């Protein structure tokens, strides 16, 4: 006999559509983008689990302010700090992080030299292409887009954030390449030449492995992996906003530049593809620590 299945509920969570389905006696959560194009059968909450402060021998959960102070105290200060964000190009939360970084750079162009988007993945057995976490035997769309963005970042850096700022709105690769004046002859040659595109990507993957960056996004500031949320899932740096980027970079300077004194956008950035910086669902920060 067939196991009965039924729809329990549909709601919004972190900019996605959350679908709860009952199969037999069990209930299961799945997530989909609002345009219905991408389905995620499972989402992993990458935040640390809450510690019971009343249990014998344990310490109270840190407040966001305490956690932020502890994290920044662990960072070795420098004259030119670098914040790396490890992502994949079609992860809803990787897109969210790119949106934060792009908006931060738009607000404070000086930030551009202190942030970098890097990519998670692996090189295929024949060494001719890269494989991303959402790729399969029938679809390599994410890996292809990762490689495209890596090639633009490395060989046409002046176009990178313009292209990303366009792509995160709806994933229109062709339209965004045209509107941001990317040299497609150079780009296609980079993608097709493993000693260029794949070689650039492999450097990203080696760095990701060295930093144990397997979730998209993972932030690494001067070699330190940054926790964005406390053990009880409260945002440490105000939530996933472009101002979080400013706060992290500026906290790692020996002497802060003048732009550090200006707070920028504190609204939470939309996850997934979005024509606007924020969405109505982004006000719900309860699940904002989700990663791909």
Short mmCIF file of C-alpha atoms in Angstrom, two decimals:
data_model
loop_
_atom_site.label_atom_id
_atom_site.label_comp_id
_atom_site.label_asym_id
_atom_site.label_seq_id
_atom_site.Cartn_x
_atom_site.Cartn_y
_atom_site.Cartn_z
CA UNK A 1 0.00 0.00 0.00
CA UNK A 2 1.11 3.57 -0.64
CA UNK A 3 2.16 5.83 2.24
CA UNK A 4 -0.25 8.79 2.48
CA UNK A 5 1.25 12.25 1.95
CA UNK A 6 -0.31 15.64 2.61
CA UNK A 7 0.60 19.34 2.65
CA UNK A 8 0.69 20.68 6.21
CA UNK A 9 1.63 24.33 5.73
CA UNK A 10 3.37 26.91 3.55
CA UNK A 11 5.21 29.89 5.05
CA UNK A 12 8.16 32.25 4.51
CA UNK A 13 11.56 31.71 6.09
CA UNK A 14 14.74 33.70 5.34
CA UNK A 15 13.40 34.88 1.99
CA UNK A 16 12.36 31.38 0.86
CA UNK A 17 9.09 29.48 0.72
CA UNK A 18 9.02 26.87 3.50
CA UNK A 19 6.83 23.85 2.74
CA UNK A 20 5.94 21.36 5.50
CA UNK A 21 4.78 17.95 4.21
CA UNK A 22 3.44 15.01 6.22
CA UNK A 23 4.37 11.57 4.92
CA UNK A 24 2.89 8.77 6.98
CA UNK A 25 3.47 9.78 10.60
CA UNK A 26 6.47 12.02 9.91
CA UNK A 27 6.64 15.70 8.96
CA UNK A 28 9.37 17.10 6.71
CA UNK A 29 10.44 20.66 5.78
CA UNK A 30 11.56 21.65 2.28
CA UNK A 31 12.43 25.07 0.88
CA UNK A 32 11.92 26.66 -2.54
CA UNK A 33 12.72 29.99 -4.14
CA UNK A 34 9.70 32.24 -4.64
CA UNK A 35 9.85 31.87 -8.42
CA UNK A 36 9.58 28.09 -8.04
CA UNK A 37 12.76 27.42 -10.02
CA UNK A 38 14.93 26.03 -7.22
CA UNK A 39 13.94 23.42 -4.63
CA UNK A 40 16.01 22.59 -1.55
CA UNK A 41 14.77 19.33 0.02
CA UNK A 42 16.78 20.10 3.13
CA UNK A 43 18.42 23.13 4.76
CA UNK A 44 21.16 22.89 7.34
CA UNK A 45 21.24 25.35 10.25
CA UNK A 46 24.95 26.10 10.57
CA UNK A 47 24.67 28.06 13.82
CA UNK A 48 25.99 26.51 17.05
CA UNK A 49 23.38 24.89 19.28
CA UNK A 50 22.27 26.74 22.36
CA UNK A 51 24.04 25.89 25.57
CA UNK A 52 21.96 25.43 28.71
CA UNK A 53 23.35 28.08 31.04
CA UNK A 54 21.80 26.36 34.04
CA UNK A 55 23.50 23.02 33.47
CA UNK A 56 26.33 22.17 35.84
CA UNK A 57 29.74 23.20 34.57
CA UNK A 58 28.51 25.32 31.63
CA UNK A 59 28.83 29.03 30.93
CA UNK A 60 25.97 31.39 30.11
CA UNK A 61 25.29 32.04 26.44
CA UNK A 62 27.11 35.20 25.31
CA UNK A 63 25.12 38.28 24.34
CA UNK A 64 25.66 39.57 20.79
CA UNK A 65 27.77 42.43 22.17
CA UNK A 66 29.96 40.03 24.18
CA UNK A 67 30.35 37.69 21.21
CA UNK A 68 31.28 40.56 18.89
CA UNK A 69 33.90 41.84 21.32
CA UNK A 70 35.36 38.34 21.72
CA UNK A 71 35.53 37.73 17.97
CA UNK A 72 37.13 41.06 17.14
CA UNK A 73 39.65 40.68 19.97
CA UNK A 74 40.85 37.48 18.26
CA UNK A 75 41.59 39.29 14.98
CA UNK A 76 45.15 40.42 14.38
CA UNK A 77 44.88 44.07 13.38
CA UNK A 78 46.49 45.19 10.14
CA UNK A 79 46.76 48.21 7.84
CA UNK A 80 44.93 46.37 5.04
CA UNK A 81 42.51 43.75 6.39
CA UNK A 82 40.79 41.34 4.03
CA UNK A 83 37.33 39.85 4.50
CA UNK A 84 36.67 36.80 2.36
CA UNK A 85 33.19 35.40 1.81
CA UNK A 86 33.06 31.82 0.54
CA UNK A 87 29.90 31.23 -1.46
CA UNK A 88 28.31 29.38 -4.37
CA UNK A 89 26.47 31.41 -6.98
CA UNK A 90 22.99 29.86 -6.78
CA UNK A 91 22.72 29.33 -3.03
CA UNK A 92 20.03 31.66 -1.61
CA UNK A 93 22.31 32.65 1.25
CA UNK A 94 25.38 32.99 -0.98
CA UNK A 95 23.34 35.43 -3.06
CA UNK A 96 22.39 37.20 0.17
CA UNK A 97 26.06 37.61 1.10
CA UNK A 98 26.98 38.92 -2.35
CA UNK A 99 24.08 41.37 -2.06
CA UNK A 100 25.44 42.60 1.29
CA UNK A 101 28.94 43.05 -0.11
CA UNK A 102 27.79 44.73 -3.32
CA UNK A 103 25.60 47.16 -1.38
CA UNK A 104 28.41 47.92 1.07
CA UNK A 105 30.75 48.74 -1.82
CA UNK A 106 28.08 50.88 -3.48
CA UNK A 107 27.63 52.82 -0.22
CA UNK A 108 31.35 53.05 0.58
CA UNK A 109 33.46 52.42 -2.56
CA UNK A 110 36.63 52.37 -0.44
CA UNK A 111 35.49 49.02 0.99
CA UNK A 112 36.06 47.33 -2.37
CA UNK A 113 39.76 46.73 -1.76
CA UNK A 114 39.08 45.01 1.58
CA UNK A 115 36.48 42.41 0.56
CA UNK A 116 36.53 39.45 -1.77
CA UNK A 117 33.99 36.84 -2.83
CA UNK A 118 35.52 33.38 -3.14
CA UNK A 119 33.95 30.14 -4.25
CA UNK A 120 33.46 26.63 -2.88
CA UNK A 121 33.67 23.57 -5.13
CA UNK A 122 35.94 21.01 -6.76
CA UNK A 123 37.60 20.34 -10.08
CA UNK A 124 36.22 17.59 -12.32
CA UNK A 125 38.27 14.43 -12.85
CA UNK A 126 39.27 15.55 -16.35
CA UNK A 127 40.40 18.93 -15.02
CA UNK A 128 38.30 20.84 -17.55
CA UNK A 129 35.45 22.18 -15.43
CA UNK A 130 34.44 22.83 -11.85
CA UNK A 131 31.68 21.20 -9.84
CA UNK A 132 29.53 23.03 -7.30
CA UNK A 133 27.34 21.76 -4.45
CA UNK A 134 24.06 22.16 -6.34
CA UNK A 135 25.33 20.51 -9.53
CA UNK A 136 24.30 17.02 -10.59
CA UNK A 137 24.89 14.60 -13.45
CA UNK A 138 22.16 16.40 -15.39
CA UNK A 139 22.89 20.02 -14.46
CA UNK A 140 26.11 21.96 -13.96
CA UNK A 141 24.52 25.42 -14.01
CA UNK A 142 25.95 26.53 -10.67
CA UNK A 143 29.49 25.37 -11.41
CA UNK A 144 29.38 27.11 -14.78
CA UNK A 145 28.22 30.37 -13.18
CA UNK A 146 30.85 30.08 -10.43
CA UNK A 147 33.55 29.73 -13.08
CA UNK A 148 32.14 32.64 -15.06
CA UNK A 149 32.19 34.90 -12.00
CA UNK A 150 35.70 33.77 -11.05
CA UNK A 151 36.97 34.59 -14.53
CA UNK A 152 35.40 38.06 -14.41
CA UNK A 153 36.84 38.64 -10.94
CA UNK A 154 40.36 37.65 -12.02
CA UNK A 155 40.60 39.05 -15.54
CA UNK A 156 38.06 41.90 -15.59
CA UNK A 157 37.97 42.98 -11.93
CA UNK A 158 36.49 46.40 -12.73
CA UNK A 159 33.38 44.60 -14.02
CA UNK A 160 33.00 42.02 -11.24
CA UNK A 161 30.76 43.83 -8.75
CA UNK A 162 28.74 45.46 -11.51
CA UNK A 163 28.04 42.03 -12.98
CA UNK A 164 27.28 40.45 -9.59
CA UNK A 165 24.97 43.35 -8.66
CA UNK A 166 22.98 42.61 -11.81
CA UNK A 167 23.09 38.80 -11.59
CA UNK A 168 21.74 38.62 -8.02
CA UNK A 169 18.53 40.33 -9.15
CA UNK A 170 17.31 37.44 -11.31
CA UNK A 171 20.15 35.26 -12.58
CA UNK A 172 20.07 36.78 -16.08
CA UNK A 173 23.59 35.89 -17.16
CA UNK A 174 23.31 37.00 -20.79
CA UNK A 175 21.57 40.26 -20.02
CA UNK A 176 23.98 41.11 -17.21
CA UNK A 177 27.07 40.41 -19.31
CA UNK A 178 25.72 42.86 -21.89
CA UNK A 179 24.52 45.58 -19.54
CA UNK A 180 27.78 45.63 -17.56
CA UNK A 181 30.01 45.60 -20.67
CA UNK A 182 31.90 42.42 -19.80
CA UNK A 183 34.27 41.45 -22.62
CA UNK A 184 32.69 38.11 -23.54
CA UNK A 185 35.54 37.11 -25.88
CA UNK A 186 37.99 37.33 -23.00
CA UNK A 187 35.50 35.70 -20.63
CA UNK A 188 34.74 32.76 -22.92
CA UNK A 189 38.44 32.16 -23.48
CA UNK A 190 39.04 32.13 -19.73
CA UNK A 191 36.18 29.69 -19.11
CA UNK A 192 37.35 27.40 -21.93
CA UNK A 193 41.03 27.42 -20.93
CA UNK A 194 41.66 25.27 -17.83
CA UNK A 195 45.04 26.89 -17.20
CA UNK A 196 43.14 30.14 -16.68
CA UNK A 197 39.61 29.65 -15.34
CA UNK A 198 39.93 26.27 -13.62
CA UNK A 199 43.34 27.24 -12.24
CA UNK A 200 41.85 30.38 -10.66
CA UNK A 201 38.99 28.32 -9.23
CA UNK A 202 41.32 25.72 -7.75
CA UNK A 203 43.07 28.44 -5.74
CA UNK A 204 39.69 29.39 -4.26
CA UNK A 205 38.90 25.76 -3.45
CA UNK A 206 42.28 25.22 -1.79
CA UNK A 207 41.71 28.30 0.38
CA UNK A 208 38.19 27.14 1.22
CA UNK A 209 39.52 23.76 2.32
CA UNK A 210 42.29 25.38 4.36
CA UNK A 211 39.69 27.51 6.15
CA UNK A 212 37.20 24.62 6.53
CA UNK A 213 34.70 26.69 4.55
CA UNK A 214 32.08 24.21 3.39
CA UNK A 215 28.91 26.25 3.95
CA UNK A 216 27.75 29.11 1.73
CA UNK A 217 28.35 31.71 3.03
CA UNK A 218 31.38 31.36 5.29
CA UNK A 219 33.14 34.57 6.35
CA UNK A 220 36.88 34.57 7.02
CA UNK A 221 38.55 37.73 8.31
CA UNK A 222 42.35 37.72 8.45
CA UNK A 223 42.40 33.93 8.76
CA UNK A 224 39.68 33.77 11.44
CA UNK A 225 36.32 32.19 10.61
CA UNK A 226 33.60 34.58 11.74
CA UNK A 227 30.50 33.37 13.57
CA UNK A 228 27.60 35.61 12.60
CA UNK A 229 25.19 34.33 15.27
CA UNK A 230 25.32 33.54 18.98
CA UNK A 231 24.62 30.09 20.40
CA UNK A 232 20.98 31.06 20.82
CA UNK A 233 20.83 32.28 17.20
CA UNK A 234 20.95 36.04 17.77
CA UNK A 235 22.81 38.12 15.15
CA UNK A 236 26.18 39.18 16.50
CA UNK A 237 26.81 42.03 14.08
CA UNK A 238 23.24 43.25 13.65
CA UNK A 239 22.11 40.64 11.12
CA UNK A 240 23.01 39.98 7.53
CA UNK A 241 23.17 43.53 6.25
CA UNK A 242 25.72 45.57 4.33
CA UNK A 243 26.64 47.30 7.58
CA UNK A 244 27.86 43.93 8.90
CA UNK A 245 30.49 44.03 6.16
CA UNK A 246 31.61 47.52 7.26
CA UNK A 247 31.73 46.53 10.93
CA UNK A 248 33.87 43.46 10.30
CA UNK A 249 36.36 45.12 7.97
CA UNK A 250 36.69 48.22 10.14
CA UNK A 251 37.19 46.17 13.29
CA UNK A 252 40.36 44.68 11.80
CA UNK A 253 42.23 47.91 11.04
CA UNK A 254 45.21 49.13 13.04
CA UNK A 255 43.84 52.63 12.49
CA UNK A 256 40.34 52.96 11.07
CA UNK A 257 39.88 55.00 7.87
CA UNK A 258 37.30 57.78 7.88
CA UNK A 259 34.63 55.70 6.10
CA UNK A 260 34.46 53.41 9.12
CA UNK A 261 32.65 56.05 11.17
CA UNK A 262 29.65 56.07 8.83
CA UNK A 263 27.01 53.40 9.44
CA UNK A 264 25.51 52.11 6.20
CA UNK A 265 22.47 49.95 5.41
CA UNK A 266 21.37 48.00 8.51
CA UNK A 267 18.34 46.34 6.89
CA UNK A 268 18.67 42.60 6.40
CA UNK A 269 19.50 41.71 2.80
CA UNK A 270 17.09 39.49 0.88
CA UNK A 271 18.09 35.88 0.33
CA UNK A 272 17.99 34.26 -3.12
CA UNK A 273 17.40 36.26 -6.30
CA UNK A 274 15.71 39.61 -5.60
CA UNK A 275 15.22 42.76 -7.65
CA UNK A 276 15.53 44.80 -4.46
CA UNK A 277 18.05 44.83 -1.63
CA UNK A 278 15.51 43.77 0.99
CA UNK A 279 12.29 41.75 0.83
CA UNK A 280 9.27 41.67 3.11
CA UNK A 281 10.45 38.32 4.43
CA UNK A 282 13.88 39.67 5.35
CA UNK A 283 12.44 41.30 8.46
CA UNK A 284 12.23 37.80 9.97
CA UNK A 285 15.72 37.19 11.37
CA UNK A 286 14.85 34.01 13.26
CA UNK A 287 16.34 31.73 10.64
CA UNK A 288 18.88 34.09 9.12
CA UNK A 289 21.84 31.93 10.11
CA UNK A 290 20.95 29.36 7.44
CA UNK A 291 23.64 28.35 4.97
CA UNK A 292 23.73 26.12 1.91
#
